[in-house]
mmCIF file of C-alpha atoms in Angstrom:
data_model
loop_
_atom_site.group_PDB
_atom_site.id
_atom_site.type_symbol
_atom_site.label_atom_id
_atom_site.label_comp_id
_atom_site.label_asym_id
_atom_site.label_seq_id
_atom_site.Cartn_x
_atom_site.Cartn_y
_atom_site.Cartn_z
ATOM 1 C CA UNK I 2 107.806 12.948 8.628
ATOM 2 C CA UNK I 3 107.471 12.630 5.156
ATOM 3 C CA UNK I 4 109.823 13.898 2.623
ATOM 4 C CA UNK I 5 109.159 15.001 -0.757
ATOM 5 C CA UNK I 6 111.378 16.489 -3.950
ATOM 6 C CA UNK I 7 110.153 20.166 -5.229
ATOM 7 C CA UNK I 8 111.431 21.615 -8.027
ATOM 8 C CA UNK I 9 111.394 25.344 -9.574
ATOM 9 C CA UNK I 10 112.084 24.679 -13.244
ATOM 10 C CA UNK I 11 111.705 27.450 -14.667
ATOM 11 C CA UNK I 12 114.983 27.972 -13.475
ATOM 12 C CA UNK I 13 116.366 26.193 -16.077
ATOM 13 C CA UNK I 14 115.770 22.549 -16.682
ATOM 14 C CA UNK I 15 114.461 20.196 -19.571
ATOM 15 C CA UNK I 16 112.518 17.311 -19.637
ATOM 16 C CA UNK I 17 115.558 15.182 -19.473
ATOM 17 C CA UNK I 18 116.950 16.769 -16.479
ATOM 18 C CA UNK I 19 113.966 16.356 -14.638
ATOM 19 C CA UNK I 20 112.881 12.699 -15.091
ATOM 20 C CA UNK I 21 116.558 12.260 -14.157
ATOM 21 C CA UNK I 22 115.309 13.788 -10.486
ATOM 22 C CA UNK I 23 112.310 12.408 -10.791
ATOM 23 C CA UNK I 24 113.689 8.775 -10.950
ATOM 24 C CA UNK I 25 116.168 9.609 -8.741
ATOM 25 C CA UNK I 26 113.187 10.292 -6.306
ATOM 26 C CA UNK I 27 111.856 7.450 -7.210
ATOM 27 C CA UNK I 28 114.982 5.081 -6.572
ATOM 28 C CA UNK I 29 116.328 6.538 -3.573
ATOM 29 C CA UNK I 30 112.732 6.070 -1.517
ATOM 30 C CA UNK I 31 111.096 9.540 -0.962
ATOM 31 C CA UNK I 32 107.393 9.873 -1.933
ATOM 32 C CA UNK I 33 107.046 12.235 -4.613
ATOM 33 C CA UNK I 34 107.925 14.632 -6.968
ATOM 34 C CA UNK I 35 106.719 17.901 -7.337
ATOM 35 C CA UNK I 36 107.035 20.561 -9.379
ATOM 36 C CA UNK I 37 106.227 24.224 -9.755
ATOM 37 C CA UNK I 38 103.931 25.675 -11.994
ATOM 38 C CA UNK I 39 105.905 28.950 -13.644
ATOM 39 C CA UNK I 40 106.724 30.137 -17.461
ATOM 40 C CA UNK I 41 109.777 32.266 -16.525
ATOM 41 C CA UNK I 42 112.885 32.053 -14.264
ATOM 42 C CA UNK I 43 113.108 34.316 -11.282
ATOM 43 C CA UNK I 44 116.401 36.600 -9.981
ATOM 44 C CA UNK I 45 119.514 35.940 -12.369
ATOM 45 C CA UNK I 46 119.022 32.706 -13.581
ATOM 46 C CA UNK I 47 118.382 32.814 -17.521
ATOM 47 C CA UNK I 48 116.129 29.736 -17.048
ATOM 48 C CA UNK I 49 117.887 28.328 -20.513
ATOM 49 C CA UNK I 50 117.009 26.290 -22.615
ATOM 50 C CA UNK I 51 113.375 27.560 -21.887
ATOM 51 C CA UNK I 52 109.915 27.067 -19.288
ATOM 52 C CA UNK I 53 108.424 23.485 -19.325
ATOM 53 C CA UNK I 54 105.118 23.295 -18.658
ATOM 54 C CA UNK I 55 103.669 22.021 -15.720
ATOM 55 C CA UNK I 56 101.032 18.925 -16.970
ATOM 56 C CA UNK I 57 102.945 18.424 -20.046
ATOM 57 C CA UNK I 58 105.762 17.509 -17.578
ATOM 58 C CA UNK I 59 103.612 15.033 -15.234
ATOM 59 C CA UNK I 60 102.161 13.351 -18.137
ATOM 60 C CA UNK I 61 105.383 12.360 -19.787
ATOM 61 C CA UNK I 62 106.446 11.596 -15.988
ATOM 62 C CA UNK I 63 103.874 9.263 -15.483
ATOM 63 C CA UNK I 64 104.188 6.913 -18.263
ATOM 64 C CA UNK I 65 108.247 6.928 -16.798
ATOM 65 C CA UNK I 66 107.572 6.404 -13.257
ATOM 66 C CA UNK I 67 105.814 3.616 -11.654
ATOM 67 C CA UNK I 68 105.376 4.469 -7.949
ATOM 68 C CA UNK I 69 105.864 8.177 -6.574
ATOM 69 C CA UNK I 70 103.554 10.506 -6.369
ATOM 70 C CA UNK I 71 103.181 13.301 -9.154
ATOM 71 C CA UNK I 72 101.727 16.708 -8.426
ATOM 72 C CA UNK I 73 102.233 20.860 -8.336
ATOM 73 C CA UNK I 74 103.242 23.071 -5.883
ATOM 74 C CA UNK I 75 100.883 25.320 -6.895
ATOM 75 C CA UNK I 76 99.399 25.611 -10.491
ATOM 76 C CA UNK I 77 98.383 28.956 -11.182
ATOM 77 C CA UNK I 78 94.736 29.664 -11.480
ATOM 78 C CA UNK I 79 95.382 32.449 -13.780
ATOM 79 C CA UNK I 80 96.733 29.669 -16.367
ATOM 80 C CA UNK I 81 94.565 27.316 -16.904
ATOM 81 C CA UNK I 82 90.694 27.625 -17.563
ATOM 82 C CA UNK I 83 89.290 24.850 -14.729
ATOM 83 C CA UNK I 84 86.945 22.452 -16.920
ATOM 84 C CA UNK I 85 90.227 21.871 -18.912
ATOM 85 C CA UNK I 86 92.616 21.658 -16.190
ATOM 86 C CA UNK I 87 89.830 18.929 -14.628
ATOM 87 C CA UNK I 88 90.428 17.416 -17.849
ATOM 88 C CA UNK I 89 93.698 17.374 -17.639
ATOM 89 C CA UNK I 90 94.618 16.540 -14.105
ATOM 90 C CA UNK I 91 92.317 13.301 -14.609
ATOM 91 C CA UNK I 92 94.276 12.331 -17.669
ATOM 92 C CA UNK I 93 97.203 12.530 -15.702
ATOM 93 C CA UNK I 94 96.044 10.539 -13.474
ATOM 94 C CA UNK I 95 94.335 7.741 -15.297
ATOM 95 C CA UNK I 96 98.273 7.703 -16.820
ATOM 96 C CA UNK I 97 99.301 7.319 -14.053
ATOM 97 C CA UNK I 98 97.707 4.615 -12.293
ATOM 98 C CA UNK I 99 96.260 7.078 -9.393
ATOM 99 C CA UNK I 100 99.278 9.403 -8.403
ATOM 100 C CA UNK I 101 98.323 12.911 -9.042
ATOM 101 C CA UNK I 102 97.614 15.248 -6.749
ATOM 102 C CA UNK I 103 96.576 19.089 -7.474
ATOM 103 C CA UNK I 104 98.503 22.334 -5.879
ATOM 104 C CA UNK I 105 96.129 24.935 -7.064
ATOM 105 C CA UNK I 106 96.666 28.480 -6.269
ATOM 106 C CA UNK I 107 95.710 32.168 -7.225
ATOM 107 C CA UNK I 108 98.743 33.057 -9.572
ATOM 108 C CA UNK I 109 100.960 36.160 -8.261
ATOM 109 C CA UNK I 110 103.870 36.737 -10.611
ATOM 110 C CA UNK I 111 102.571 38.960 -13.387
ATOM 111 C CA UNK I 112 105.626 39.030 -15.044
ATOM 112 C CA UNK I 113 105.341 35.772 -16.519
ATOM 113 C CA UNK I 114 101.717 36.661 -17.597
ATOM 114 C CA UNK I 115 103.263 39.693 -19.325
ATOM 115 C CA UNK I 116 105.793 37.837 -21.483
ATOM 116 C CA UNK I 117 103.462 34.742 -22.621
ATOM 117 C CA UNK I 118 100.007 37.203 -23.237
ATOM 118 C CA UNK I 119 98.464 35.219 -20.159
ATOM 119 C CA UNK I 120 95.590 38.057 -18.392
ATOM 120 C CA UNK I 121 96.545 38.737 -15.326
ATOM 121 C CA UNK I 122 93.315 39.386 -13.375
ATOM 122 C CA UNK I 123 92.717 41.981 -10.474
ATOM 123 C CA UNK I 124 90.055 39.695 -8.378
ATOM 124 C CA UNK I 125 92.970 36.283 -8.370
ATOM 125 C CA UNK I 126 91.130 35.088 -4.870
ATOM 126 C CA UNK I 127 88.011 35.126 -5.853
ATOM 127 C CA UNK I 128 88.604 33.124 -9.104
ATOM 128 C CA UNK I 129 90.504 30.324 -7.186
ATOM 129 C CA UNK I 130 87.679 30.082 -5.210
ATOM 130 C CA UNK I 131 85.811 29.403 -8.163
ATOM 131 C CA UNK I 132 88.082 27.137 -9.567
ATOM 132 C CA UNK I 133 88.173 25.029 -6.775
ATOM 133 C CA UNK I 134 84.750 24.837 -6.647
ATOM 134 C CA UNK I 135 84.578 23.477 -10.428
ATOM 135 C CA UNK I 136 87.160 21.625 -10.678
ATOM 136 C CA UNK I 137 86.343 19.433 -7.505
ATOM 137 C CA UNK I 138 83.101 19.534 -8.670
ATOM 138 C CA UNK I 139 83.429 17.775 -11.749
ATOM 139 C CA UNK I 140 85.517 14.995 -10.388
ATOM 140 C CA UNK I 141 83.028 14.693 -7.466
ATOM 141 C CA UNK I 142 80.094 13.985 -10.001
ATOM 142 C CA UNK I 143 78.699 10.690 -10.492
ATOM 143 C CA UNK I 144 79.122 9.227 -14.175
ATOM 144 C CA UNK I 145 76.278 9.675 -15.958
ATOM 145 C CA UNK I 146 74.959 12.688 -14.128
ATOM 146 C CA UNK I 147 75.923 16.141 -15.294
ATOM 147 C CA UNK I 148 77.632 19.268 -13.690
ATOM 148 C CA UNK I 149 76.163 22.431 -13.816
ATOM 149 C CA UNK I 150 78.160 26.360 -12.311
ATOM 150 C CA UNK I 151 76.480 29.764 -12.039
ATOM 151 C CA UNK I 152 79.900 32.049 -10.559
ATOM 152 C CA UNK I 153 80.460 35.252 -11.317
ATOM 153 C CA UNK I 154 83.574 34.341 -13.326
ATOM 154 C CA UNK I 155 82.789 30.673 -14.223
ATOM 155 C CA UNK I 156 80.040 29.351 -15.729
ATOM 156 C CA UNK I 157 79.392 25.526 -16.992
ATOM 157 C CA UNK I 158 76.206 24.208 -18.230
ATOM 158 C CA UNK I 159 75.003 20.364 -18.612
ATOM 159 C CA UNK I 160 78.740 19.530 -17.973
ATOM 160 C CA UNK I 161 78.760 15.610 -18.758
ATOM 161 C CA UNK I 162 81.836 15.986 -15.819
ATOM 162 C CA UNK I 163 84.582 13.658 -17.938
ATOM 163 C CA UNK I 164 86.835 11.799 -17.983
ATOM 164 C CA UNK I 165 87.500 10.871 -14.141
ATOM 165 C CA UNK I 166 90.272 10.052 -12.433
ATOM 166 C CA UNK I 167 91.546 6.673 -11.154
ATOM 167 C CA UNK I 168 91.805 7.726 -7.655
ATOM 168 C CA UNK I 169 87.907 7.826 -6.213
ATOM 169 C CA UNK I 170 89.437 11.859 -4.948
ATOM 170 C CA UNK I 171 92.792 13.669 -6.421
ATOM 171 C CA UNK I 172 94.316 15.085 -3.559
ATOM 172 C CA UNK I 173 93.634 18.655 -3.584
ATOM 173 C CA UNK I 174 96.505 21.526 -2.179
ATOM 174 C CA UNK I 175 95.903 24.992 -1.309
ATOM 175 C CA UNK I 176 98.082 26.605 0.390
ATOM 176 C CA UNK I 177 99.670 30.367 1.201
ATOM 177 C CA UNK I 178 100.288 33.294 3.806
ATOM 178 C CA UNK I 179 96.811 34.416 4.023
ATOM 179 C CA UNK I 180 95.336 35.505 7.162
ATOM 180 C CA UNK I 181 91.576 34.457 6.782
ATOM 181 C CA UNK I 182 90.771 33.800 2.942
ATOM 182 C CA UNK I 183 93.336 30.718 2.369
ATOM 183 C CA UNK I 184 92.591 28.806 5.955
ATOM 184 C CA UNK I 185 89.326 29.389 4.816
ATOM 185 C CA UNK I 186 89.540 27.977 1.052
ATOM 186 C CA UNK I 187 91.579 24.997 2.689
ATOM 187 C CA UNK I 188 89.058 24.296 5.044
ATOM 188 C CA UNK I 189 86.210 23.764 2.342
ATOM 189 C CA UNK I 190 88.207 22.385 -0.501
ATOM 190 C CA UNK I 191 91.637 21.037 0.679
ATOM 191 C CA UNK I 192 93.263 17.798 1.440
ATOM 192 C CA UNK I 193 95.797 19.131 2.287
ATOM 193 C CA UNK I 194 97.405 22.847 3.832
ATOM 194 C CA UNK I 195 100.855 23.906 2.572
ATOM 195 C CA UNK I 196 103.041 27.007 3.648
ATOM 196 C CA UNK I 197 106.157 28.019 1.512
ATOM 197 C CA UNK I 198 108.936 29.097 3.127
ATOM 198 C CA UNK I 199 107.916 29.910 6.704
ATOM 199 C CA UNK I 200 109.780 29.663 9.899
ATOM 200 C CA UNK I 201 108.786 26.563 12.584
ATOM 201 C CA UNK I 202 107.186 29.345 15.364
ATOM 202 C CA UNK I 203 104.644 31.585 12.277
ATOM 203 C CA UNK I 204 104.009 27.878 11.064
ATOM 204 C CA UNK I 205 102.665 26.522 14.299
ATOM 205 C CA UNK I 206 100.471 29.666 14.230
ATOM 206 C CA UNK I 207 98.956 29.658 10.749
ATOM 207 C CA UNK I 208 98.138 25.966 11.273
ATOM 208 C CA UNK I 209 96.276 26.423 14.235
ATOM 209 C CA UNK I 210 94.121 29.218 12.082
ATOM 210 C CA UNK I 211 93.477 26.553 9.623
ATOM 211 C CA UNK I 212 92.666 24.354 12.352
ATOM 212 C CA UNK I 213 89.796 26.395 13.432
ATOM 213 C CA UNK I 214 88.934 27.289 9.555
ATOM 214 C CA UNK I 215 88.345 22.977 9.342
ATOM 215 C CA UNK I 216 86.399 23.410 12.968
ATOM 216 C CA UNK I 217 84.242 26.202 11.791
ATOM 217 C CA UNK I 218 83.636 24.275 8.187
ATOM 218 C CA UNK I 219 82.208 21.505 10.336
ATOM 219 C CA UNK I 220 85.330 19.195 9.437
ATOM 220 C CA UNK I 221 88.062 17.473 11.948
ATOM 221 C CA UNK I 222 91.411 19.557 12.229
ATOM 222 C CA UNK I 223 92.822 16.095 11.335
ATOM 223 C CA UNK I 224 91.163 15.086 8.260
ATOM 224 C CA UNK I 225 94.046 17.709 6.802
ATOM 225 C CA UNK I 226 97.585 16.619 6.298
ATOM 226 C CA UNK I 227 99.861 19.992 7.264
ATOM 227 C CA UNK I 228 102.944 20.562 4.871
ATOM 228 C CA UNK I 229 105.797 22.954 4.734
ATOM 229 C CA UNK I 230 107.839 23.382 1.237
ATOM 230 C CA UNK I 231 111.388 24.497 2.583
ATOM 231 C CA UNK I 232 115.002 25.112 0.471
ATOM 232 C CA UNK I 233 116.999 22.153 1.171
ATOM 233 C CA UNK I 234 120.918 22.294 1.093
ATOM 234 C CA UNK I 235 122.943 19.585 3.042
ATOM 235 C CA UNK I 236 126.571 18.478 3.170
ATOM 236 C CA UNK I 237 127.921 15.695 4.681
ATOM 237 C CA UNK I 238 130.020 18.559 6.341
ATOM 238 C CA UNK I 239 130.670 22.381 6.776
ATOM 239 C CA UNK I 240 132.761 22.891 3.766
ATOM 240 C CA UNK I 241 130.280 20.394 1.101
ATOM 241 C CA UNK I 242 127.403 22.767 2.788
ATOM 242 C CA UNK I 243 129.265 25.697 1.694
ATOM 243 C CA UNK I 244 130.127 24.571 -1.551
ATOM 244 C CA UNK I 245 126.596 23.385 -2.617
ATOM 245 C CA UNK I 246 125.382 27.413 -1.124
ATOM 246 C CA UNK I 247 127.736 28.615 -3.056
ATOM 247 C CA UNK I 248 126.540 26.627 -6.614
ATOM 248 C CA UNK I 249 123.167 28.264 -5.490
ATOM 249 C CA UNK I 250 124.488 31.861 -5.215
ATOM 250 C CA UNK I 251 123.459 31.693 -1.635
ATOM 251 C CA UNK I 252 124.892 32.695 1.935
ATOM 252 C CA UNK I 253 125.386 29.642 4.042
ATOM 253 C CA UNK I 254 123.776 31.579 7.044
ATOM 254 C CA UNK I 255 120.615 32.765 5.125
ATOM 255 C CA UNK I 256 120.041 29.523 4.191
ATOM 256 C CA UNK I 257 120.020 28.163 7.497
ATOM 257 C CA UNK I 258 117.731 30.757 8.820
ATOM 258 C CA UNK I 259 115.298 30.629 5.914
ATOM 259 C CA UNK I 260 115.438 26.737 4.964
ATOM 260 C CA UNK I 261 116.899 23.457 5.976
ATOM 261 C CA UNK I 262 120.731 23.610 5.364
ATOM 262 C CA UNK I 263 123.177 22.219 7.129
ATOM 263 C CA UNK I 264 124.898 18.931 7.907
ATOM 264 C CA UNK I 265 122.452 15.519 8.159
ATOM 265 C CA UNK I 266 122.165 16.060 12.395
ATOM 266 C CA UNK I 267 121.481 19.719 11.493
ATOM 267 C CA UNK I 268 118.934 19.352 9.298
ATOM 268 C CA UNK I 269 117.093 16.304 10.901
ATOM 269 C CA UNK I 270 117.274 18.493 14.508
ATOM 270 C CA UNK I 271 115.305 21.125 12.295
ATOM 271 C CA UNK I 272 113.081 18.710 10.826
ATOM 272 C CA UNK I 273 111.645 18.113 14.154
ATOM 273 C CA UNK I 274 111.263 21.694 15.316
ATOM 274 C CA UNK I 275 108.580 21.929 12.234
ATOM 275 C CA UNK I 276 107.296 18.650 13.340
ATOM 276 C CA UNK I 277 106.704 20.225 16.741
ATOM 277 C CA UNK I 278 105.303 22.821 14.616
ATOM 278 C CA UNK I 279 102.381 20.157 13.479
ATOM 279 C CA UNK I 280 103.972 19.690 10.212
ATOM 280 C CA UNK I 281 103.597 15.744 8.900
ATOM 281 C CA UNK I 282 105.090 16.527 5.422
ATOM 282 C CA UNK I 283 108.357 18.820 3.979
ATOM 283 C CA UNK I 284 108.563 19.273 0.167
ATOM 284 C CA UNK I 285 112.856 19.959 -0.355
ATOM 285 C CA UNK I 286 112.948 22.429 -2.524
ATOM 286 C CA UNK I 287 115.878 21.288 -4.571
ATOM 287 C CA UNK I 288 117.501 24.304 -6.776
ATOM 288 C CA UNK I 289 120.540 22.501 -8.321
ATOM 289 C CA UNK I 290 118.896 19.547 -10.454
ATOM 290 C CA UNK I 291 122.215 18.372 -11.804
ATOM 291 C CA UNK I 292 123.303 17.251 -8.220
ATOM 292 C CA UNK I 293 121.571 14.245 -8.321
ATOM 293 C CA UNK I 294 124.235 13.213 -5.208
ATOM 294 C CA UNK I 295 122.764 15.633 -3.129
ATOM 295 C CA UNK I 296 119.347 13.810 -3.183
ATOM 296 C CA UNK I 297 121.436 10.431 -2.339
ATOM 297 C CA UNK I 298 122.940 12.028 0.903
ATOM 298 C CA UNK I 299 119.584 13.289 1.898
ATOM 299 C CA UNK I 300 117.916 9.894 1.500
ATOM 300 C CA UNK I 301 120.545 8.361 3.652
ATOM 301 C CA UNK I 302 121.694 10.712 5.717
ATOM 302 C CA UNK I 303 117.756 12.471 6.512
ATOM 303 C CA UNK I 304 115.482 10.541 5.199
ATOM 304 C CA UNK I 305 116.580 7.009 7.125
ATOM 305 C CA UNK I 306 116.674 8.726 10.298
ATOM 306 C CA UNK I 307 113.278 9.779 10.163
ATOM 307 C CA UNK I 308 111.609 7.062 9.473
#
């Protein structure tokens, strides 16, 4: 199982505070860092001193990092226009000697879109779709040969398809609670499948649609990697588990039920129930970024017993 950091900062974090995490990750052996893609904090937080945004952050990230993986989990579609974000996600790349991957999804909270004057489109599948569609298109063409797109949203002509990346393909994420559309975008365009915040039983299920998505798109089941992103909160016992829910405004029994919280045997235990599940991969959603000890007990106390 392999472990990655996720964080929400739009919650409230600078740049500082997260290449802190993200060379904590770094140092204490997990495989990436990851980051969501939002422009304003959710529930009470005030998200002081202000949103960071998403490729700014990986680009300053990797220039400061030197092995982990760099990616988001997802950027929003309804952001980002994708011959730019191509552009962009390359560049990141290139800086980073081949460690980006791309979480791309639809976009859903139009509250954000209302306080930064970003449209917030009816038709958000449909234009994914197309994005996905351009964007690996672009990197997929050879140099020297151009790109051309005729969608009903997205149109490129004569597209000279630059710069490229480092990495011959950027991993590509899609991911979501969709029934039929999502399995199916995954199937076509993904590298890998992730589902947020889903219980080890409904994740067995929606991995087996996807499975028959990749069948029915004429790929192996296998040529996916199948992810879960999960809340993480553990304590070397009952009352440091209580104390980090409680820094999180959070019920220690929600937690449990809806993430992986606990002591180190309780969360590794649950670990393996989503393994079961078919999951290879758990991004830790980690909510309090000054704790930078609770990523050290996880790497020792999780992490080392997994692998």
């Amino acid at each position: 199982m392999d472990l990655r950091i996720f964080t929400e900062p739009q919650q409230g974090a600078d740049y500082d505070t997260l290449l802190a995490v993200a060379r904590a990750t770094e140092d204490l052996g997990f495989d990436a860092f990851f980051r969501s893609d939002h422009y304003l904090a959710m529930g009470d937080a005030d998200g002081m001193p202000g949103p960071t945004d998403a490729w700014t952050t990986l680009a300053g990230l990797a220039r400061e990092t030197r092995r982990i993986r760099l990616g988001t989990l997802m950027s929003a579609a309804t952001f980002r226009l994708p011959g730019p974000l191509a552009i962009q996600v390359a560049q990141v790349d290139q800086m980073s000697g081949g460690r980006v991957e791309l979480g791309l999804g639809s976009g859903w909270f139009e509250g954000e879109h209302t306080a930064y004057g970003i449209p917030f489109p009816k038709k958000k599948l449909a234009r994914l779709e197309e994005q996905l569609a351009v964007v690996t298109g672009l990197w997929a063409t050879p140099a020297g040969q151009r790109f051309d797109y005729d969608g009903a949203y997205y149109r490129l002509a004569d597209s000279p398809a630059l710069p490229k990346p480092v990495q011959p393909k950027i991993p590509v994420l899609v991911g979501g609670l969709g029934e039929k559309r999502t399995p199916r975008l995954a199937a076509r365009y993904a590298d890998e499948f992730n589902l947020p915040f889903t219980h080890p039983d409904d994740s067995a299920r929606r991995f087996a649609r996807v499975r028959e998505a990749m069948a029915e798109a004429g790929r192996q089941p296998n040529e996916l990697v199948y992810s879960n992103a999960l809340i993480v909160c553990v304590g070397k016992d009952d009352a440091q588990v209580a104390r980090r829910a409680a820094a999180l405004g959070r019920d220690v029994g929600e937690l449990k039920e809806n993430g992986l919280t606990g002591t180190p045997e309780e969360v590794v235990d649950k670990i393996g129930r989503y393994q079961e599940a078919g999951s290879s991969r758990i991004y830790l959603q980690v909510m309090d970024l000054q704790d930078l000890d609770h990523l050290e007990l996880i790497a020792s106390r999780v992490q080392s017993r997994l692998s």
